PDB file of C-alpha atoms in Angstrom:
ATOM      1  CA  MET A   1     -34.048-116.590 105.768  1.00  0.00           C
ATOM      2  CA  PHE A   2     -37.284-117.535 104.302  1.00  0.00           C
ATOM      3  CA  TYR A   3     -38.598-119.409 107.166  1.00  0.00           C
ATOM      4  CA  TRP A   4     -38.842-116.258 109.517  1.00  0.00           C
ATOM      5  CA  LEU A   5     -40.291-114.539 106.761  1.00  0.00           C
ATOM      6  CA  LEU A   6     -42.911-116.383 106.054  1.00  0.00           C
ATOM      7  CA  LYS A   7     -43.614-117.280 109.394  1.00  0.00           C
ATOM      8  CA  PHE A   8     -43.897-113.383 110.825  1.00  0.00           C
ATOM      9  CA  VAL A   9     -44.043-110.742 107.768  1.00  0.00           C
ATOM     10  CA  LEU A  10     -45.877-113.564 104.298  1.00  0.00           C
ATOM     11  CA  VAL A  11     -47.894-115.924 106.084  1.00  0.00           C
ATOM     12  CA  GLY A  12     -47.930-116.337 109.506  1.00  0.00           C
ATOM     13  CA  PRO A  13     -49.912-112.769 110.599  1.00  0.00           C
ATOM     14  CA  LEU A  14     -52.321-113.639 107.829  1.00  0.00           C
ATOM     15  CA  MET A  15     -53.224-116.706 109.687  1.00  0.00           C
ATOM     16  CA  HIS A  16     -53.094-115.290 113.089  1.00  0.00           C
ATOM     17  CA  LEU A  17     -55.932-112.972 111.503  1.00  0.00           C
ATOM     18  CA  ILE A  18     -58.443-115.791 110.711  1.00  0.00           C
ATOM     19  CA  ASN A  19     -57.899-118.784 112.902  1.00  0.00           C
ATOM     20  CA  ARG A  20     -56.374-116.919 116.097  1.00  0.00           C
ATOM     21  CA  PRO A  21     -54.231-119.951 116.815  1.00  0.00           C
ATOM     22  CA  LYS A  22     -53.764-121.122 121.071  1.00  0.00           C
ATOM     23  CA  VAL A  23     -50.810-122.512 121.520  1.00  0.00           C
ATOM     24  CA  GLU A  24     -50.122-124.299 125.409  1.00  0.00           C
ATOM     25  CA  GLY A  25     -46.915-125.709 126.799  1.00  0.00           C
ATOM     26  CA  VAL A  26     -45.167-123.966 124.477  1.00  0.00           C
ATOM     27  CA  GLU A  27     -42.723-123.738 127.863  1.00  0.00           C
ATOM     28  CA  ASN A  28     -41.832-127.574 126.982  1.00  0.00           C
ATOM     29  CA  ILE A  29     -39.756-126.355 123.882  1.00  0.00           C
ATOM     30  CA  PRO A  30     -36.017-126.732 124.679  1.00  0.00           C
ATOM     31  CA  PRO A  31     -33.857-123.701 124.067  1.00  0.00           C
ATOM     32  CA  LYS A  32     -31.882-125.455 122.266  1.00  0.00           C
ATOM     33  CA  GLY A  33     -30.418-129.196 121.566  1.00  0.00           C
ATOM     34  CA  ALA A  34     -32.213-131.833 120.007  1.00  0.00           C
ATOM     35  CA  ALA A  35     -35.770-133.079 119.818  1.00  0.00           C
ATOM     36  CA  ILE A  36     -38.551-135.013 118.078  1.00  0.00           C
ATOM     37  CA  LEU A  37     -42.367-133.357 118.094  1.00  0.00           C
ATOM     38  CA  ALA A  38     -44.290-135.981 117.607  1.00  0.00           C
ATOM     39  CA  GLY A  39     -48.071-134.750 116.882  1.00  0.00           C
ATOM     40  CA  ASN A  40     -51.601-136.180 115.900  1.00  0.00           C
ATOM     41  CA  HIS A  41     -52.350-135.569 111.951  1.00  0.00           C
ATOM     42  CA  LEU A  42     -55.591-134.048 110.958  1.00  0.00           C
ATOM     43  CA  SER A  43     -55.258-131.948 108.033  1.00  0.00           C
ATOM     44  CA  PHE A  44     -52.326-130.576 105.485  1.00  0.00           C
ATOM     45  CA  THR A  45     -52.186-127.495 107.726  1.00  0.00           C
ATOM     46  CA  ASP A  46     -50.561-129.461 110.846  1.00  0.00           C
ATOM     47  CA  TRP A  47     -47.818-128.702 109.672  1.00  0.00           C
ATOM     48  CA  LEU A  48     -47.751-125.114 109.320  1.00  0.00           C
ATOM     49  CA  PHE A  49     -49.930-124.106 112.657  1.00  0.00           C
ATOM     50  CA  THR A  50     -47.182-126.225 114.604  1.00  0.00           C
ATOM     51  CA  PRO A  51     -43.831-123.895 113.252  1.00  0.00           C
ATOM     52  CA  LEU A  52     -45.998-120.884 113.442  1.00  0.00           C
ATOM     53  CA  MET A  53     -46.384-121.176 117.594  1.00  0.00           C
ATOM     54  CA  SER A  54     -43.344-123.019 118.208  1.00  0.00           C
ATOM     55  CA  PRO A  55     -40.083-120.062 118.966  1.00  0.00           C
ATOM     56  CA  ARG A  56     -37.471-122.423 117.611  1.00  0.00           C
ATOM     57  CA  ARG A  57     -37.348-123.765 113.950  1.00  0.00           C
ATOM     58  CA  ILE A  58     -38.962-127.120 113.220  1.00  0.00           C
ATOM     59  CA  THR A  59     -37.653-129.679 110.307  1.00  0.00           C
ATOM     60  CA  TYR A  60     -40.516-131.686 108.554  1.00  0.00           C
ATOM     61  CA  LEU A  61     -39.241-134.438 105.684  1.00  0.00           C
ATOM     62  CA  ALA A  62     -41.079-133.558 102.810  1.00  0.00           C
ATOM     63  CA  LYS A  63     -42.086-136.054 100.340  1.00  0.00           C
ATOM     64  CA  ALA A  64     -40.019-136.131  96.983  1.00  0.00           C
ATOM     65  CA  GLU A  65     -43.042-135.522  94.797  1.00  0.00           C
ATOM     66  CA  TYR A  66     -42.837-132.021  96.635  1.00  0.00           C
ATOM     67  CA  PHE A  67     -39.549-131.238  94.743  1.00  0.00           C
ATOM     68  CA  THR A  68     -39.745-132.866  91.331  1.00  0.00           C
ATOM     69  CA  THR A  69     -42.539-131.920  90.118  1.00  0.00           C
ATOM     70  CA  PRO A  70     -42.334-130.593  86.751  1.00  0.00           C
ATOM     71  CA  GLY A  71     -43.637-127.441  85.454  1.00  0.00           C
ATOM     72  CA  LEU A  72     -44.109-123.630  87.057  1.00  0.00           C
ATOM     73  CA  LYS A  73     -46.127-125.249  89.866  1.00  0.00           C
ATOM     74  CA  GLY A  74     -42.875-127.718  90.491  1.00  0.00           C
ATOM     75  CA  ARG A  75     -40.401-124.834  90.541  1.00  0.00           C
ATOM     76  CA  LEU A  76     -42.883-122.493  93.102  1.00  0.00           C
ATOM     77  CA  GLN A  77     -43.374-126.022  95.149  1.00  0.00           C
ATOM     78  CA  LYS A  78     -39.808-126.672  95.255  1.00  0.00           C
ATOM     79  CA  PHE A  79     -38.797-123.094  96.274  1.00  0.00           C
ATOM     80  CA  PHE A  80     -41.067-122.935  99.214  1.00  0.00           C
ATOM     81  CA  PHE A  81     -40.160-126.259 100.706  1.00  0.00           C
ATOM     82  CA  SER A  82     -36.618-125.730 100.099  1.00  0.00           C
ATOM     83  CA  GLY A  83     -36.725-122.251 101.295  1.00  0.00           C
ATOM     84  CA  THR A  84     -38.365-123.749 104.735  1.00  0.00           C
ATOM     85  CA  GLY A  85     -35.558-126.031 104.922  1.00  0.00           C
ATOM     86  CA  GLN A  86     -37.577-129.293 104.692  1.00  0.00           C
ATOM     87  CA  TYR A  87     -35.898-132.046 103.610  1.00  0.00           C
ATOM     88  CA  PRO A  88     -37.140-134.078 100.427  1.00  0.00           C
ATOM     89  CA  ILE A  89     -36.925-138.117 101.362  1.00  0.00           C
ATOM     90  CA  ASP A  90     -37.611-140.905  98.215  1.00  0.00           C
ATOM     91  CA  ARG A  91     -40.196-143.015  99.825  1.00  0.00           C
ATOM     92  CA  SER A  92     -40.416-145.635  96.842  1.00  0.00           C
ATOM     93  CA  GLY A  93     -38.380-148.906  96.903  1.00  0.00           C
ATOM     94  CA  ALA A  94     -37.431-151.108  99.625  1.00  0.00           C
ATOM     95  CA  ASP A  95     -35.055-148.686 101.437  1.00  0.00           C
ATOM     96  CA  ALA A  96     -37.422-145.769 102.030  1.00  0.00           C
ATOM     97  CA  ALA A  97     -37.968-145.842 105.520  1.00  0.00           C
ATOM     98  CA  GLU A  98     -34.107-146.555 106.352  1.00  0.00           C
ATOM     99  CA  SER A  99     -33.204-143.265 104.068  1.00  0.00           C
ATOM    100  CA  ALA A 100     -35.874-141.194 106.181  1.00  0.00           C
ATOM    101  CA  LEU A 101     -34.198-142.143 109.296  1.00  0.00           C
ATOM    102  CA  ASN A 102     -31.030-142.024 108.299  1.00  0.00           C
ATOM    103  CA  THR A 103     -31.896-138.362 107.102  1.00  0.00           C
ATOM    104  CA  ALA A 104     -33.652-137.989 110.515  1.00  0.00           C
ATOM    105  CA  ARG A 105     -31.185-139.145 112.409  1.00  0.00           C
ATOM    106  CA  LYS A 106     -28.270-136.675 110.827  1.00  0.00           C
ATOM    107  CA  LEU A 107     -30.861-133.493 111.537  1.00  0.00           C
ATOM    108  CA  LEU A 108     -30.881-134.470 115.123  1.00  0.00           C
ATOM    109  CA  GLY A 109     -27.142-134.570 115.052  1.00  0.00           C
ATOM    110  CA  GLU A 110     -27.519-131.152 114.210  1.00  0.00           C
ATOM    111  CA  GLY A 111     -29.343-130.316 116.769  1.00  0.00           C
ATOM    112  CA  ARG A 112     -32.493-129.491 115.003  1.00  0.00           C
ATOM    113  CA  LEU A 113     -36.127-130.180 116.011  1.00  0.00           C
ATOM    114  CA  VAL A 114     -37.441-132.778 113.966  1.00  0.00           C
ATOM    115  CA  GLY A 115     -41.328-133.142 113.258  1.00  0.00           C
ATOM    116  CA  LEU A 116     -43.052-136.682 113.035  1.00  0.00           C
ATOM    117  CA  TYR A 117     -46.038-137.498 112.372  1.00  0.00           C
ATOM    118  CA  PRO A 118     -46.231-141.270 114.069  1.00  0.00           C
ATOM    119  CA  GLU A 119     -49.841-142.298 112.540  1.00  0.00           C
ATOM    120  CA  GLY A 120     -47.938-142.270 109.033  1.00  0.00           C
ATOM    121  CA  THR A 121     -51.417-140.425 107.017  1.00  0.00           C
ATOM    122  CA  ARG A 122     -53.673-137.839 108.250  1.00  0.00           C
ATOM    123  CA  SER A 123     -56.856-139.287 110.181  1.00  0.00           C
ATOM    124  CA  PRO A 124     -59.841-139.809 108.027  1.00  0.00           C
ATOM    125  CA  ASP A 125     -62.290-138.727 109.984  1.00  0.00           C
ATOM    126  CA  GLY A 126     -60.312-136.694 112.856  1.00  0.00           C
ATOM    127  CA  ARG A 127     -59.801-140.178 115.496  1.00  0.00           C
ATOM    128  CA  LEU A 128     -56.097-140.765 116.664  1.00  0.00           C
ATOM    129  CA  TYR A 129     -54.845-143.979 114.681  1.00  0.00           C
ATOM    130  CA  LYS A 130     -52.397-146.578 115.601  1.00  0.00           C
ATOM    131  CA  GLY A 131     -48.565-145.230 115.796  1.00  0.00           C
ATOM    132  CA  LYS A 132     -46.163-146.359 113.266  1.00  0.00           C
ATOM    133  CA  THR A 133     -42.684-147.807 115.166  1.00  0.00           C
ATOM    134  CA  GLY A 134     -40.063-145.554 113.383  1.00  0.00           C
ATOM    135  CA  VAL A 135     -40.763-142.823 115.918  1.00  0.00           C
ATOM    136  CA  ALA A 136     -39.797-145.314 118.868  1.00  0.00           C
ATOM    137  CA  ARG A 137     -36.528-146.444 116.796  1.00  0.00           C
ATOM    138  CA  LEU A 138     -35.311-142.863 116.231  1.00  0.00           C
ATOM    139  CA  ALA A 139     -35.505-141.436 119.404  1.00  0.00           C
ATOM    140  CA  LEU A 140     -34.038-144.943 120.961  1.00  0.00           C
ATOM    141  CA  GLU A 141     -31.327-144.678 118.674  1.00  0.00           C
ATOM    142  CA  THR A 142     -30.907-141.296 119.309  1.00  0.00           C
ATOM    143  CA  GLY A 143     -31.716-140.702 123.016  1.00  0.00           C
ATOM    144  CA  VAL A 144     -33.603-137.623 122.277  1.00  0.00           C
ATOM    145  CA  PRO A 145     -36.955-136.565 123.586  1.00  0.00           C
ATOM    146  CA  VAL A 146     -40.115-136.967 122.327  1.00  0.00           C
ATOM    147  CA  ILE A 147     -41.909-133.820 122.541  1.00  0.00           C
ATOM    148  CA  PRO A 148     -45.659-134.524 121.654  1.00  0.00           C
ATOM    149  CA  VAL A 149     -47.452-131.782 120.123  1.00  0.00           C
ATOM    150  CA  ALA A 150     -51.274-132.000 119.754  1.00  0.00           C
ATOM    151  CA  LEU A 151     -53.577-130.512 117.327  1.00  0.00           C
ATOM    152  CA  ILE A 152     -57.318-129.296 117.895  1.00  0.00           C
ATOM    153  CA  GLY A 153     -59.353-127.455 115.369  1.00  0.00           C
ATOM    154  CA  THR A 154     -57.051-128.297 112.025  1.00  0.00           C
ATOM    155  CA  ASP A 155     -59.547-130.086 110.528  1.00  0.00           C
ATOM    156  CA  GLU A 156     -61.824-128.173 110.653  1.00  0.00           C
ATOM    157  CA  VAL A 157     -59.567-125.646 108.810  1.00  0.00           C
ATOM    158  CA  CYS A 158     -58.908-127.523 106.297  1.00  0.00           C
ATOM    159  CA  PRO A 159     -60.855-131.058 105.795  1.00  0.00           C
ATOM    160  CA  PRO A 160     -59.992-133.726 103.463  1.00  0.00           C
ATOM    161  CA  GLY A 161     -60.880-133.263  99.950  1.00  0.00           C
ATOM    162  CA  PRO A 162     -59.836-130.333  97.801  1.00  0.00           C
ATOM    163  CA  PHE A 163     -57.780-127.634  99.474  1.00  0.00           C
ATOM    164  CA  ARG A 164     -59.585-124.814 101.398  1.00  0.00           C
ATOM    165  CA  TRP A 165     -59.102-122.702 104.207  1.00  0.00           C
ATOM    166  CA  ARG A 166     -61.891-122.083 106.173  1.00  0.00           C
ATOM    167  CA  PRO A 167     -61.696-119.421 109.159  1.00  0.00           C
ATOM    168  CA  ARG A 168     -61.799-122.206 112.605  1.00  0.00           C
ATOM    169  CA  LYS A 169     -60.544-121.429 115.966  1.00  0.00           C
ATOM    170  CA  VAL A 170     -56.835-123.809 116.469  1.00  0.00           C
ATOM    171  CA  THR A 171     -55.125-124.755 119.503  1.00  0.00           C
ATOM    172  CA  VAL A 172     -52.019-126.121 119.751  1.00  0.00           C
ATOM    173  CA  LYS A 173     -50.463-128.043 122.607  1.00  0.00           C
ATOM    174  CA  PHE A 174     -46.657-129.204 122.970  1.00  0.00           C
ATOM    175  CA  GLY A 175     -46.642-131.850 126.321  1.00  0.00           C
ATOM    176  CA  GLU A 176     -43.928-132.412 128.875  1.00  0.00           C
ATOM    177  CA  PRO A 177     -40.785-133.982 126.857  1.00  0.00           C
ATOM    178  CA  ILE A 178     -40.594-138.055 127.462  1.00  0.00           C
ATOM    179  CA  ASP A 179     -37.458-139.192 128.251  1.00  0.00           C
ATOM    180  CA  PHE A 180     -36.975-142.915 127.123  1.00  0.00           C
ATOM    181  CA  SER A 181     -33.689-143.164 128.675  1.00  0.00           C
ATOM    182  CA  ARG A 182     -34.727-146.518 130.969  1.00  0.00           C
ATOM    183  CA  TYR A 183     -34.443-148.183 127.540  1.00  0.00           C
ATOM    184  CA  GLU A 184     -31.246-147.188 126.013  1.00  0.00           C
ATOM    185  CA  GLY A 185     -29.481-149.947 124.404  1.00  0.00           C
ATOM    186  CA  MET A 186     -32.879-151.903 123.644  1.00  0.00           C
ATOM    187  CA  GLY A 187     -33.296-149.728 119.806  1.00  0.00           C
ATOM    188  CA  GLY A 188     -34.731-152.746 117.690  1.00  0.00           C
ATOM    189  CA  ASN A 189     -36.658-154.293 120.323  1.00  0.00           C
ATOM    190  CA  ARG A 190     -39.962-154.606 118.167  1.00  0.00           C
ATOM    191  CA  PHE A 191     -41.449-154.711 121.981  1.00  0.00           C
ATOM    192  CA  VAL A 192     -39.987-152.584 123.397  1.00  0.00           C
ATOM    193  CA  GLU A 193     -40.519-150.357 120.181  1.00  0.00           C
ATOM    194  CA  ARG A 194     -44.355-150.857 120.465  1.00  0.00           C
ATOM    195  CA  ALA A 195     -44.417-149.719 124.429  1.00  0.00           C
ATOM    196  CA  VAL A 196     -42.786-146.095 123.367  1.00  0.00           C
ATOM    197  CA  THR A 197     -45.178-145.739 120.152  1.00  0.00           C
ATOM    198  CA  ASP A 198     -48.119-146.655 122.398  1.00  0.00           C
ATOM    199  CA  GLU A 199     -46.561-144.641 125.275  1.00  0.00           C
ATOM    200  CA  ILE A 200     -46.496-141.723 122.482  1.00  0.00           C
ATOM    201  CA  MET A 201     -49.820-142.234 121.179  1.00  0.00           C
ATOM    202  CA  TYR A 202     -51.965-142.644 124.574  1.00  0.00           C
ATOM    203  CA  GLU A 203     -50.187-138.926 125.376  1.00  0.00           C
ATOM    204  CA  LEU A 204     -51.413-137.550 122.120  1.00  0.00           C
ATOM    205  CA  MET A 205     -55.076-139.038 122.984  1.00  0.00           C
ATOM    206  CA  ARG A 206     -54.955-137.347 126.287  1.00  0.00           C
ATOM    207  CA  MET A 207     -53.725-134.572 125.501  1.00  0.00           C
ATOM    208  CA  GLY A 208     -55.801-133.967 122.082  1.00  0.00           C
ATOM    209  CA  ASP A 209     -59.418-135.519 123.678  1.00  0.00           C
ATOM    210  CA  GLN A 210     -59.257-137.707 120.862  1.00  0.00           C
ATOM    211  CA  GLU A 211     -61.203-141.284 120.661  1.00  0.00           C
ATOM    212  CA  TYR A 212     -58.176-143.964 120.127  1.00  0.00           C
ATOM    213  CA  VAL A 213     -58.212-146.565 116.812  1.00  0.00           C
ATOM    214  CA  ASP A 214     -56.023-149.575 116.963  1.00  0.00           C
ATOM    215  CA  VAL A 215     -55.741-149.517 113.495  1.00  0.00           C
ATOM    216  CA  TYR A 216     -53.730-147.853 111.192  1.00  0.00           C
ATOM    217  CA  ALA A 217     -54.952-145.062 109.225  1.00  0.00           C
ATOM    218  CA  ALA A 218     -53.593-146.349 105.836  1.00  0.00           C
ATOM    219  CA  SER A 219     -54.576-149.834 106.222  1.00  0.00           C
ATOM    220  CA  LEU A 220     -58.060-147.685 106.568  1.00  0.00           C
ATOM    221  CA  LYS A 221     -57.603-145.812 103.860  1.00  0.00           C
ATOM    222  CA  LYS A 222     -56.566-149.080 101.169  1.00  0.00           C
ATOM    223  CA  GLY A 223     -58.277-151.520 103.053  1.00  0.00           C
ATOM    224  CA  VAL A 224     -55.136-153.529 103.744  1.00  0.00           C
ATOM    225  CA  PRO A 225     -55.369-155.292 106.736  1.00  0.00           C
ATOM    226  CA  SER A 226     -53.768-154.106 110.166  1.00  0.00           C
ATOM    227  CA  GLY A 227     -50.271-156.038 110.987  1.00  0.00           C
ATOM    228  CA  SER A 228     -49.961-157.471 107.457  1.00  0.00           C
ATOM    229  CA  ARG A 229     -46.928-157.548 104.951  1.00  0.00           C
ATOM    230  CA  ALA A 230     -49.067-154.518 102.681  1.00  0.00           C
ATOM    231  CA  ASP A 231     -49.120-152.245 106.268  1.00  0.00           C
ATOM    232  CA  ALA A 232     -45.524-152.897 107.167  1.00  0.00           C
ATOM    233  CA  ASP A 233     -44.011-149.520 106.881  1.00  0.00           C
ATOM    234  CA  ARG A 234     -42.066-147.852 110.018  1.00  0.00           C
ATOM    235  CA  VAL A 235     -41.562-144.315 108.849  1.00  0.00           C
ATOM    236  CA  PRO A 236     -44.023-142.042 110.294  1.00  0.00           C
ATOM    237  CA  GLU A 237     -45.003-139.413 107.484  1.00  0.00           C
ATOM    238  CA  THR A 238     -43.642-136.454 107.968  1.00  0.00           C
ATOM    239  CA  LEU A 239     -46.201-134.079 105.777  1.00  0.00           C
ATOM    240  CA  ALA A 240     -49.398-134.570 104.861  1.00  0.00           C
ATOM    241  CA  SER A 241     -49.925-137.434 102.147  1.00  0.00           C
TER     242      SER A 241
END
């Protein structure tokens, strides 16, 4: 209930007024059934604009910190994320990636639309970065289609740094569902998972007209060499970090 109240009454109309978002390819969202929505990640606002322009509810996995912050701010934050149907995931520990994927499998098994960001973190400079293979593993194991989602302009609405909201135009593009059934039974093969991930990233690059960088954005931010053990996290981010 709170989800639709935010979308149609409390927040959505204001976003429409300030940013005049446009949508393309909304017919590519299936009227029912599970699917993965794999998007580029330019801004904290990505997870607000995508559901705003979708006729169906989209569920994201949220960092557990959004639900455990102490004080009044923490309680309000928990109420907001819980009310919008987001699911907390603990990203600490050795089993964090598998735990997140298990949660996503459960949600897809319930026929939901699950939103993921294969880049793993927000782009630091507006370019599209190498995707992590968790999204491919999930698609191959569940057999659900992947719908690429390209957002344009959200980095101008809310640039990196202190939170601020600017009146910039936004476009949300939903691409045609990608069917990876040709790889049935090949989940767990890292070469296949990389090929699937790269196909998704290519489609995002084409739809969003972004420059592609073949390194992980998290590596660039942390100064970790791409491909090192410290950069081996397979699970894609689902809410901005």
